[in-house]
Tab-separated table of C-alpha atoms and ligand atoms in Angstrom:
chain	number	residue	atom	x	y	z
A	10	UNK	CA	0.000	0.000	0.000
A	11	UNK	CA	1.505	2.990	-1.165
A	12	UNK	CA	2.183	5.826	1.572
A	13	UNK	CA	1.040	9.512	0.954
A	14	UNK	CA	1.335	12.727	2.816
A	15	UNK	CA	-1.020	13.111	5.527
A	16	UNK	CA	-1.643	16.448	5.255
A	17	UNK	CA	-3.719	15.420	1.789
A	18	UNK	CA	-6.224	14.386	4.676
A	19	UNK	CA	-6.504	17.572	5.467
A	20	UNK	CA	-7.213	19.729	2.065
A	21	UNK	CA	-10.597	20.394	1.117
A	22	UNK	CA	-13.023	20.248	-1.779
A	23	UNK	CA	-15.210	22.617	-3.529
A	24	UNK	CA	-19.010	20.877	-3.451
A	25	UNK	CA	-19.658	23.480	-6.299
A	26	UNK	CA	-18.447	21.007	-8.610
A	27	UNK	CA	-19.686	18.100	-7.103
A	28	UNK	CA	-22.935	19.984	-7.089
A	29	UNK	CA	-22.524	20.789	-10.644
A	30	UNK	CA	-21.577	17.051	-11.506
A	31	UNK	CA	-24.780	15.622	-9.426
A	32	UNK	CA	-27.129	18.489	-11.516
A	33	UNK	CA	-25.661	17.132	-15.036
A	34	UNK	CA	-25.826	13.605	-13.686
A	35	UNK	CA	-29.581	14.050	-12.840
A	36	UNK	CA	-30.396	15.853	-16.135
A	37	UNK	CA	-28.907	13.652	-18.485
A	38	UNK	CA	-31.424	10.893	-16.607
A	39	UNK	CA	-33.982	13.444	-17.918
A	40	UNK	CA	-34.576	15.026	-14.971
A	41	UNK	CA	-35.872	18.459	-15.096
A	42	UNK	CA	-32.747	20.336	-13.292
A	43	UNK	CA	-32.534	23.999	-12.237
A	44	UNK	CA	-29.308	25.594	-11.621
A	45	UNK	CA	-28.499	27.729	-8.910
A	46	UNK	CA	-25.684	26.182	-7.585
A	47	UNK	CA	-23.136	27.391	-10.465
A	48	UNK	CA	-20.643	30.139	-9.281
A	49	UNK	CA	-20.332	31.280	-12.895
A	50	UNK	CA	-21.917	33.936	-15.641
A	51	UNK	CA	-25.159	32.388	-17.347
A	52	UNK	CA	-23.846	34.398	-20.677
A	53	UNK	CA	-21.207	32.976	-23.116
A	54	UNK	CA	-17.561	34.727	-23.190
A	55	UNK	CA	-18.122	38.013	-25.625
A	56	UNK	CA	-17.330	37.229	-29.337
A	57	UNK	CA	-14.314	39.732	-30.012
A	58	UNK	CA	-12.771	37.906	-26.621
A	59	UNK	CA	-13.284	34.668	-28.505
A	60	UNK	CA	-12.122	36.107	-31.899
A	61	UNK	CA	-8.892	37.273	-30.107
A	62	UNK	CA	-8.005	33.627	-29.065
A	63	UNK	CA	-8.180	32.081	-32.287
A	64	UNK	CA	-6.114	34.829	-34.061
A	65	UNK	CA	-3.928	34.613	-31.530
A	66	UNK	CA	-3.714	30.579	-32.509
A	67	UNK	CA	-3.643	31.233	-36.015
A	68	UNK	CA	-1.083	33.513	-35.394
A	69	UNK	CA	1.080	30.879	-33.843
A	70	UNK	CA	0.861	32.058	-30.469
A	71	UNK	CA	1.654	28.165	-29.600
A	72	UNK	CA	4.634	27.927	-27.367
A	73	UNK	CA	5.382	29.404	-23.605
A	74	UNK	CA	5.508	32.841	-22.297
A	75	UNK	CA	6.992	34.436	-19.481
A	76	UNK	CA	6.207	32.873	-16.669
A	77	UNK	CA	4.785	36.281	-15.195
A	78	UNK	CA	2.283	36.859	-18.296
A	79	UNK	CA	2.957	38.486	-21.834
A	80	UNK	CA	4.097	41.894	-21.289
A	81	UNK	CA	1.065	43.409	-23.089
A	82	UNK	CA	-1.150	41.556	-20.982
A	83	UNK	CA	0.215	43.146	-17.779
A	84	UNK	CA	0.438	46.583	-19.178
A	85	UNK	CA	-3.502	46.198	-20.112
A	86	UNK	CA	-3.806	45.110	-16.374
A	87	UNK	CA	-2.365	48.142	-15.561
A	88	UNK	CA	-3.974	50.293	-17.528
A	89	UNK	CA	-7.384	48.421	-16.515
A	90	UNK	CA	-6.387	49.047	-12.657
A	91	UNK	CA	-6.179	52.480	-12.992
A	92	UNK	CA	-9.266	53.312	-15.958
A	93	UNK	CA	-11.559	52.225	-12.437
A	94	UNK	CA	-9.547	52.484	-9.486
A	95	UNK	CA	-7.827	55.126	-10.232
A	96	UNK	CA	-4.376	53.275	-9.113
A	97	UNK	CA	-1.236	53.365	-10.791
A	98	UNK	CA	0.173	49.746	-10.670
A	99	UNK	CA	3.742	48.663	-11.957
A	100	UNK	CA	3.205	46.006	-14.508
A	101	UNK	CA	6.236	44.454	-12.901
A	102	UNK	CA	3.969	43.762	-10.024
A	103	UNK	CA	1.084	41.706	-11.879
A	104	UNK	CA	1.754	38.377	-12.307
A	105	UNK	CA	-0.827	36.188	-14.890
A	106	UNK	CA	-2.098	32.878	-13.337
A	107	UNK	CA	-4.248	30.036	-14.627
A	108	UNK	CA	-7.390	31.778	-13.144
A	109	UNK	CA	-8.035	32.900	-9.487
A	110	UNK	CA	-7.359	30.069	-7.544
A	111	UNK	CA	-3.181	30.164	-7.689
A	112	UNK	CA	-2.759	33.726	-6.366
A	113	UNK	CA	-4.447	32.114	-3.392
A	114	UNK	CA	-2.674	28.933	-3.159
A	115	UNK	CA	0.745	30.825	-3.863
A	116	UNK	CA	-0.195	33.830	-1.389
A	117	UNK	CA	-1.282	30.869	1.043
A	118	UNK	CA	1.783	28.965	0.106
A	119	UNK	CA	4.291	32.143	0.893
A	120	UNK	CA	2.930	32.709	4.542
A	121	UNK	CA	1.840	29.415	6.109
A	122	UNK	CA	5.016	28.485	8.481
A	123	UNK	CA	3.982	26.203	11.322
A	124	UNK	CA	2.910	27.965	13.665
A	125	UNK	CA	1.548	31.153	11.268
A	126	UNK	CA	-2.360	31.606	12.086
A	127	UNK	CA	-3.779	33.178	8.718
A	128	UNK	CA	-7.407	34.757	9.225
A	129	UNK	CA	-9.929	33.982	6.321
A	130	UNK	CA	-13.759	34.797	5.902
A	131	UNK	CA	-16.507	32.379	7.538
A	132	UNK	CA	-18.568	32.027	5.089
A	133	UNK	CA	-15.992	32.450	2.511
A	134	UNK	CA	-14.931	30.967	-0.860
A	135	UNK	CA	-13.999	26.856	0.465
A	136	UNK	CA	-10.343	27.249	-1.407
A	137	UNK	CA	-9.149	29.824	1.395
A	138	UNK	CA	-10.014	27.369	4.061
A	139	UNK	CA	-9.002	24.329	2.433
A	140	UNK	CA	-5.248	25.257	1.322
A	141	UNK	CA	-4.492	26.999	5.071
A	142	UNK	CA	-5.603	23.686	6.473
A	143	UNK	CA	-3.588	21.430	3.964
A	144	UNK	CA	-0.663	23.828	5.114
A	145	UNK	CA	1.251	24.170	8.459
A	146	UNK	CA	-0.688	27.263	9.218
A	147	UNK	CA	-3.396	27.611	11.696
A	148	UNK	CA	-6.791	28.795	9.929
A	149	UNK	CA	-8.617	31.106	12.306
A	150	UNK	CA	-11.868	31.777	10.736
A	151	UNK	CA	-13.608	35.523	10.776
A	152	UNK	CA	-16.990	35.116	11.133
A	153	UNK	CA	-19.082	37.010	8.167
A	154	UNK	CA	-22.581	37.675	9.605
A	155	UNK	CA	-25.871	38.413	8.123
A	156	UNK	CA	-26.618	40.980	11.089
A	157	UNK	CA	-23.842	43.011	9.538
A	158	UNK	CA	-24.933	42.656	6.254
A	159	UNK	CA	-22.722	40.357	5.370
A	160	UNK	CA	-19.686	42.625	5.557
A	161	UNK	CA	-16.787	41.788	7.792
A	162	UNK	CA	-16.503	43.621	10.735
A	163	UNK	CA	-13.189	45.168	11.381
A	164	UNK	CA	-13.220	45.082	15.294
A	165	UNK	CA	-14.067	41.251	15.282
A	166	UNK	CA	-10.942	40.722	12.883
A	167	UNK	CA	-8.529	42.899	14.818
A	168	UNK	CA	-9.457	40.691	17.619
A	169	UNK	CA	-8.175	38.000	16.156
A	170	UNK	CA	-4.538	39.220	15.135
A	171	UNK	CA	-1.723	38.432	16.849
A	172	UNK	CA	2.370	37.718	16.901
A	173	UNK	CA	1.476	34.762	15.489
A	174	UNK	CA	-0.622	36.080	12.204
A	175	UNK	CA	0.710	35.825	8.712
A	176	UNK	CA	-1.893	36.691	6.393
A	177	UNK	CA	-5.376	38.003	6.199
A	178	UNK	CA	-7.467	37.142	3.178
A	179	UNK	CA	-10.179	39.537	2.605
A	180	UNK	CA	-13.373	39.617	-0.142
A	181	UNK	CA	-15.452	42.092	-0.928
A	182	UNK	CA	-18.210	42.213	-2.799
A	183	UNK	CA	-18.180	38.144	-1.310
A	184	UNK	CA	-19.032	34.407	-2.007
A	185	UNK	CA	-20.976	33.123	-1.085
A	186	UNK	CA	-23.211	36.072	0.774
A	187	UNK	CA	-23.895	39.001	-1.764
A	188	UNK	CA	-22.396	41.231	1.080
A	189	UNK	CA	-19.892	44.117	0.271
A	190	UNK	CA	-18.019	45.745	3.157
A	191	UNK	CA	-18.521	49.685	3.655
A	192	UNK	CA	-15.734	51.422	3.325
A	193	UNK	CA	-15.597	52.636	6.655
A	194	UNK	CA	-14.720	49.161	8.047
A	195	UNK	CA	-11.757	48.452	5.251
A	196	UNK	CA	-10.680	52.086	6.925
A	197	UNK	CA	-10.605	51.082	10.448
A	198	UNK	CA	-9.331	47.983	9.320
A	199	UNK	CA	-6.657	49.398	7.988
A	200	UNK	CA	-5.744	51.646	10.715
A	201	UNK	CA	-5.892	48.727	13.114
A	202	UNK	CA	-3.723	46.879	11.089
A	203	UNK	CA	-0.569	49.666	12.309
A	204	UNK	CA	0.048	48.087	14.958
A	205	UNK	CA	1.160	45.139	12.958
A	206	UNK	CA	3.033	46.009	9.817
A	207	UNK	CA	4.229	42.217	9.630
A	208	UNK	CA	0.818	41.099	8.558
A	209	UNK	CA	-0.499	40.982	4.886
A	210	UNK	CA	-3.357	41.138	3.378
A	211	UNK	CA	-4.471	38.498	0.169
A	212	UNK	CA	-7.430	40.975	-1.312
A	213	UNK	CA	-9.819	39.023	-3.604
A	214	UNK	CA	-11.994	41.430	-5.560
A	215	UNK	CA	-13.026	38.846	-7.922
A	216	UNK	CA	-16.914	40.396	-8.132
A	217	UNK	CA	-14.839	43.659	-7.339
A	218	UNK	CA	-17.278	45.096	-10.761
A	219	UNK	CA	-20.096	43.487	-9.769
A	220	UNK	CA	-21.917	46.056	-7.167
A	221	UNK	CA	-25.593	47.384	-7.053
A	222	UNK	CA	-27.124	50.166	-5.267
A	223	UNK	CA	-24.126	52.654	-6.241
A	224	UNK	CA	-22.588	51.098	-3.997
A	225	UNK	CA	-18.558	51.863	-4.817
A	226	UNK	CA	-16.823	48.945	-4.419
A	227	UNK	CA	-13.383	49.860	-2.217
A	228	UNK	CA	-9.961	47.988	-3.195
A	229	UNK	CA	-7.171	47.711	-1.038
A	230	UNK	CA	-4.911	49.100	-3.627
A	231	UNK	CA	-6.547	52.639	-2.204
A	232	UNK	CA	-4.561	52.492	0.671
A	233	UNK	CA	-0.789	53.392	-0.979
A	234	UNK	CA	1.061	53.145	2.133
A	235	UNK	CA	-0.117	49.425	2.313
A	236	UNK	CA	1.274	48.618	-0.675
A	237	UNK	CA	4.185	46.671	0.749
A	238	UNK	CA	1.834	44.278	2.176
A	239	UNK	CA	-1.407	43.617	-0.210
A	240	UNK	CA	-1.820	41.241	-2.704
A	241	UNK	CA	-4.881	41.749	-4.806
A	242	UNK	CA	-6.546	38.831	-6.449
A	243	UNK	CA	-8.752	39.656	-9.767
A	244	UNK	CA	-9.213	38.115	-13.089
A	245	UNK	CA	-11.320	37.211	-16.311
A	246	UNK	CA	-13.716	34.428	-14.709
A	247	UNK	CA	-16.730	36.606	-13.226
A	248	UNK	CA	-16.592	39.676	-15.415
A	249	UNK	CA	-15.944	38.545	-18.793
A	250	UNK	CA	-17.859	35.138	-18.406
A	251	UNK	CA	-14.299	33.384	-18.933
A	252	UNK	CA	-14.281	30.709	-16.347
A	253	UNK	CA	-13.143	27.762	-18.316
A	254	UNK	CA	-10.376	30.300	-19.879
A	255	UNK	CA	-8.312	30.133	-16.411
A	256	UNK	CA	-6.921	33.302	-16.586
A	257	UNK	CA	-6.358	35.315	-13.904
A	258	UNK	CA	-3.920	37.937	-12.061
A	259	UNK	CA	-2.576	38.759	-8.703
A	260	UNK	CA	-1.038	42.565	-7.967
A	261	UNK	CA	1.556	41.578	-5.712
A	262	UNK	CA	4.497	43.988	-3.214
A	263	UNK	CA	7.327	44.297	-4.950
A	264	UNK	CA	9.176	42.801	-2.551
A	265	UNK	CA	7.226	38.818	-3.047
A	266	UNK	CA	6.965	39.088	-6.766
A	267	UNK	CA	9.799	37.012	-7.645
A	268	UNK	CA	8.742	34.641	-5.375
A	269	UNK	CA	5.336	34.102	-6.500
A	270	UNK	CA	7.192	34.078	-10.151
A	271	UNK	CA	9.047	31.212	-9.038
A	272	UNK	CA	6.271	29.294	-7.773
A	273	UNK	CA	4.355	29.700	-11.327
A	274	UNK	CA	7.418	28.139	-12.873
A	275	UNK	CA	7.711	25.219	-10.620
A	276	UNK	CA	3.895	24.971	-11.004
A	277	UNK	CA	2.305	25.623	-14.182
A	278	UNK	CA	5.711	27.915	-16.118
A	279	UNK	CA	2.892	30.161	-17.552
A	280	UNK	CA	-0.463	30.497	-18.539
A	281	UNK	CA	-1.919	29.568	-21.743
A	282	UNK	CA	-0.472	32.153	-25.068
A	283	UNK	CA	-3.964	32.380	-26.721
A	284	UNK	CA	-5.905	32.926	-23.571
A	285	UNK	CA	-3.455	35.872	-22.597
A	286	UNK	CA	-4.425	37.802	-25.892
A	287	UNK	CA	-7.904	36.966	-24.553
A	288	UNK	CA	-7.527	38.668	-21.785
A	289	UNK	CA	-6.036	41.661	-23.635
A	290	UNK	CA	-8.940	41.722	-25.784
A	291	UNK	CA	-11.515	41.791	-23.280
A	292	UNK	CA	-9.352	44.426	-20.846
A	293	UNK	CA	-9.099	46.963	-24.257
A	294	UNK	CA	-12.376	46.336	-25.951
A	295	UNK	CA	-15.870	47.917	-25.542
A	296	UNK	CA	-16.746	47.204	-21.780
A	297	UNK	CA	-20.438	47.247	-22.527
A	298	UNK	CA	-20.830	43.762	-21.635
A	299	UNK	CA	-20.040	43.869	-18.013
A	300	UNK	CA	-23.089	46.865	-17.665
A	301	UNK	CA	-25.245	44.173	-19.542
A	302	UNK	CA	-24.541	40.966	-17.276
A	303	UNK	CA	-24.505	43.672	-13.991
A	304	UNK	CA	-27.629	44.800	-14.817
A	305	UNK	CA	-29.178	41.469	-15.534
A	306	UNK	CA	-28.035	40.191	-12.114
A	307	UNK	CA	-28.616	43.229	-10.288
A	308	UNK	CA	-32.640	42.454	-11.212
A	309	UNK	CA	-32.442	39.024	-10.203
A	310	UNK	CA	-30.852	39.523	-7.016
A	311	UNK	CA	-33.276	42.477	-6.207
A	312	UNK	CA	-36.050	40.160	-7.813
A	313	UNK	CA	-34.615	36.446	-5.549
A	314	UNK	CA	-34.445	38.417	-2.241
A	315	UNK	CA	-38.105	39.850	-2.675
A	316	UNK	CA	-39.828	36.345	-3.570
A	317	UNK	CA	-37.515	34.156	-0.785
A	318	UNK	CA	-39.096	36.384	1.630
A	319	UNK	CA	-42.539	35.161	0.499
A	320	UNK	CA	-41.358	31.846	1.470
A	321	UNK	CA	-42.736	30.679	5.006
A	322	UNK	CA	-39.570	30.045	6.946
A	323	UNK	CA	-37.058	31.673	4.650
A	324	UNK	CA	-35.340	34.881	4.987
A	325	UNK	CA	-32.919	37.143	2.374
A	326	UNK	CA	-30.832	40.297	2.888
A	327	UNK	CA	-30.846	41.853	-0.423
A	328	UNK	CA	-27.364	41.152	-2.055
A	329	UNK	CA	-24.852	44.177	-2.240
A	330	UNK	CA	-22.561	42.522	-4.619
A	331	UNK	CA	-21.863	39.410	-6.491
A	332	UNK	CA	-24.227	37.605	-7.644
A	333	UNK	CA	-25.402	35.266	-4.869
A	334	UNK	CA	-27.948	35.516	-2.465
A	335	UNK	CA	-27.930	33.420	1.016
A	336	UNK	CA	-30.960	32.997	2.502
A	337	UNK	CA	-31.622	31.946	6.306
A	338	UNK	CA	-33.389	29.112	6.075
A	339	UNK	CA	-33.539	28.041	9.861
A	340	UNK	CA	-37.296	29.117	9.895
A	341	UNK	CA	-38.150	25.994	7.915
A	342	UNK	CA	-36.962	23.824	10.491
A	343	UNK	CA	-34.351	22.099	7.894
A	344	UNK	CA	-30.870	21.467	8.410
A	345	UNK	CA	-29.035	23.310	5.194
A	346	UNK	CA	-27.320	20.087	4.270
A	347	UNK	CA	-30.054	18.193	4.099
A	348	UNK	CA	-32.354	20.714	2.521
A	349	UNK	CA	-29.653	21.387	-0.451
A	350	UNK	CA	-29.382	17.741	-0.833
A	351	UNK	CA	-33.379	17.223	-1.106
A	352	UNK	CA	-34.023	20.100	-3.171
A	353	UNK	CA	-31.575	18.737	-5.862
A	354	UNK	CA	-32.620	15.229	-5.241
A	355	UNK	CA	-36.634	15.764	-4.926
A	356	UNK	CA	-37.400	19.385	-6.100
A	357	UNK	CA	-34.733	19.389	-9.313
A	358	UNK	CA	-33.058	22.862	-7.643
A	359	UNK	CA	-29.305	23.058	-7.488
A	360	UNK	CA	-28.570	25.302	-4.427
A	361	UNK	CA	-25.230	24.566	-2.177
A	362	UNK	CA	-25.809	24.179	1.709
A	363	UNK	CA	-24.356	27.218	3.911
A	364	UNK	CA	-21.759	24.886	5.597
A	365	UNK	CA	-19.900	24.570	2.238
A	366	UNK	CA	-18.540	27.497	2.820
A	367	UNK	CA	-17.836	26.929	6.435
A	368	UNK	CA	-19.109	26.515	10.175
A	369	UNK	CA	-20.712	29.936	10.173
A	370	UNK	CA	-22.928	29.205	7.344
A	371	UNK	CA	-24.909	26.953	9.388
A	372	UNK	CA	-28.496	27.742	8.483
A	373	UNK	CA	-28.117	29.271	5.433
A	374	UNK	CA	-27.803	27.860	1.325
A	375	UNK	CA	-26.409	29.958	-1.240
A	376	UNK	CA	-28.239	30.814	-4.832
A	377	UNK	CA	-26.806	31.751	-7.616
A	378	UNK	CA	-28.487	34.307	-9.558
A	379	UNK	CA	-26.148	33.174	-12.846
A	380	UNK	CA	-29.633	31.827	-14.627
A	381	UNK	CA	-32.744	32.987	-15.985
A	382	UNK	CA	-35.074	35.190	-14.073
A	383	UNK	CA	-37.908	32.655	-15.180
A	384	UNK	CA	-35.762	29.747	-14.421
A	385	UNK	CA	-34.826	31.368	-11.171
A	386	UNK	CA	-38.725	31.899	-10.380
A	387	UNK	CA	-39.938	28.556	-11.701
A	388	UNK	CA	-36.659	27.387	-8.940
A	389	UNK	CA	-37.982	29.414	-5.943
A	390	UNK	CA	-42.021	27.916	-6.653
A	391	UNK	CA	-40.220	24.651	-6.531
A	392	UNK	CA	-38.015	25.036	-3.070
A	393	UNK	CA	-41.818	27.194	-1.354
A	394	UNK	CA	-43.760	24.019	-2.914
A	395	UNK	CA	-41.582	21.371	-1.220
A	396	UNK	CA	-41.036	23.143	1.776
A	397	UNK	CA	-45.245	22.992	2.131
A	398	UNK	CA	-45.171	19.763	1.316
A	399	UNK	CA	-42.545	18.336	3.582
A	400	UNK	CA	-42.828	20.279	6.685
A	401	UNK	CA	-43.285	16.710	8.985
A	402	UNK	CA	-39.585	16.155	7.477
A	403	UNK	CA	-38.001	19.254	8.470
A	404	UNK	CA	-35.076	17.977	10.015
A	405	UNK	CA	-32.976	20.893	11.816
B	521	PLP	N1	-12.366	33.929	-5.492
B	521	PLP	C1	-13.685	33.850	-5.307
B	521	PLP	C2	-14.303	34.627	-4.209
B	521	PLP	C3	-14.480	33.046	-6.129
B	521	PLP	O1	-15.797	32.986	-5.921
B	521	PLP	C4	-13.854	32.309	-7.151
B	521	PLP	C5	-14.641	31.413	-8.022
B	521	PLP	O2	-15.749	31.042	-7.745
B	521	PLP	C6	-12.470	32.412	-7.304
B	521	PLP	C7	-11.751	33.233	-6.455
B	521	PLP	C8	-11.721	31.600	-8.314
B	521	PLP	O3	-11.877	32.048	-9.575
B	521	PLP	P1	-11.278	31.231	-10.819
B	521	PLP	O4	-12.399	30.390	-11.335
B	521	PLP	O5	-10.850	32.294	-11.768
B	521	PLP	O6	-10.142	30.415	-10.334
């Protein structure tokens, strides 16, 4: 019997996919499946962003790049960075990853030490969670609560700094809530964070375009004299519809970027040639078709949160950002496990349970508003109708 690492015990999963691989499993028996489990755009990639990949094949754009991204790709980063932030941002510093997930395995990577504690959101994205626990680091979740409206609160994470804290990952507008942090808290955050200039900060700001309300979205990158200590996560997936591309970017200090270089080249060496012109295409063209897909999920999630809370035992906050909602569902008597499981099982609704996300999503299931505003009705009858129909079962 062969003999592997124990700490593979110890990394986690993402049930999105196994979610995703149940739905398609149950469909292609001819079940009649809604989707609201999927963490990704219900639109197809833009054509010009398509067009650009195939010239870029045709091209010959066949072999390896830099390991840190073409150079044109970073300079359109740049220039992207600073069109809406406002941010002037060293190409130097960018480096181009196979979507979002390795700036947080190499940012993850870089501070876990034994003994490092490294503070991530609870409910948060499972991959933060997971790759601190496959590490020598200590996770300490932050719980993100509904009573704040889903924002973190910055006196609850101060709290739990200490010597011993290496990292803090941060994400705002977040999975799997809908909630966006006010600005004031990233402030006092910030200043609280003085006190300890050994301790960085991983930013994701993934949805970081996806905000409704007028609500301005707030990225770390603001605060210049943290430079030296944030790494911002961003890239294609959410706001281009490019999820299958896997292409994404970290900004990283300047004094870690030749680390995190190193790590792509032991890892991957670089990302994909035609996918990087991609990603130039979609960073220079006509933006138009973020406002479109914004606008369609800023409906739905004004249009999911309204109907949920016509459903006896069910509660919303109206998402902020994103484009999830995660409704309280501890009025219906139902665990969240088992209610995601029968409601893909029974009702034919993809949702994923609350505690996917970790501990402090007890009570809770996430819904993704990436489908159809009918579809997403039709899905919302289906979860009220079994609810009423199965209240003896309620588990919780
Ligand atoms: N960060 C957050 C908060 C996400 O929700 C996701 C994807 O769902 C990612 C990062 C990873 O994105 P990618 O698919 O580009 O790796």
């Amino acid at each position: 019997m062969v003999k592997i690492a124990s700490n593979l015990a110890r990394l986690g999963d993402e049930n999105a996919f196994s979610v995703l691989a149940r739905a398609a499993e149950l469909a292609s028996q001819g079940r009649d499946i809604i989707n609201l489990g999927i963490g990704q755009p219900d639109v197809p990639t833009p054509p010009h962003i398509v067009e650009a990949a195939i010239k870029a094949l045709k091209d010959g754009h066949l072999g390896y790049t830099p390991a840190n991204g073409i150079a044109p790709l970073r300079e359109a980063v740049a220039a992207d960075i600073h069109r809406r932030l406002g941010v002037e941002v060293d190409p130097g510093h960018i480096v181009v990853m196979p979507g979002g997930k390795p700036t947080i395995f190499f940012a993850v990577l870089m501070f876990a030490a034994a003994g490092a504690e490294i503070i991530c959101p609870d409910p948060g994205f499972p991959i933060y969670r997971s790759m601190i626990d496959y590490s020598e680091a200590q996770t300490v979740p932050l719980p993100i609560r509904e009573e704040n409206g889903f924002g973190f609160s910055a006196d609850e994470l101060l709290e739990r700094v200490n010597a011993k804290t290496r990292l803090i990952i941060l994400n705002s507008p977040a999975n799997p809530t809908g909630g966006v942090t006010p600005e004031a808290e990233i402030d006092k955050l910030v200043a609280g964070l003085e006190k300890w200039p050994e301790v960085a900060i991983l930013s994701d700001e993934i949805y970081g375009q996806m905000t409704y309300d007028g609500q301005r979205h707030k990225s770390l990158l603001d605060y210049e004299h943290m430079r030296g200590r944030v790494i911002l996560l961003d890239g294609w997936s959410k706001t281009y519809a490019m999820t299958g591309w896997r292409l994404g970017y970290g900004v990283w200090p300047a004094a870690l970027v030749d680390h995190v270089r190193r790590l792509a080249v032991n890892c991957h060496s670089c990302v994909n040639a035609a996918a990087q012109s991609a990603g130039i295409a979609a960073l220079d063209g006509p933006q138009d078709c973020i406002a479109d897909m914004v606008s369609a999920f800023d409906r739905r999630r004004a249009f999911v949160a309204e109907r949920v809370n016509q459903v006896s035992g069910m509660r919303c906050a109206t998402p902020k950002g994103a484009f999830y909602a995660f409704p309280n569902v501890t009025g219906t008597g139902w665990n969240e496990r088992e209610l995601a499981s029968a409601l893909l099982e029974e009702a034919g609704v993809a949702t994923i349970a609350g505690t996917d996300f970790g501990g402090f999503g007890a009570g809770f299931i996430r819904l993704s508003c990436a489908n159809s505003q009918e579809n997403i009705a039709a899905a919302i009858d289906r979860i009220e109708a079994f609810l009423d129909e199965n209240r003896a079962r309620a588990t919780a």
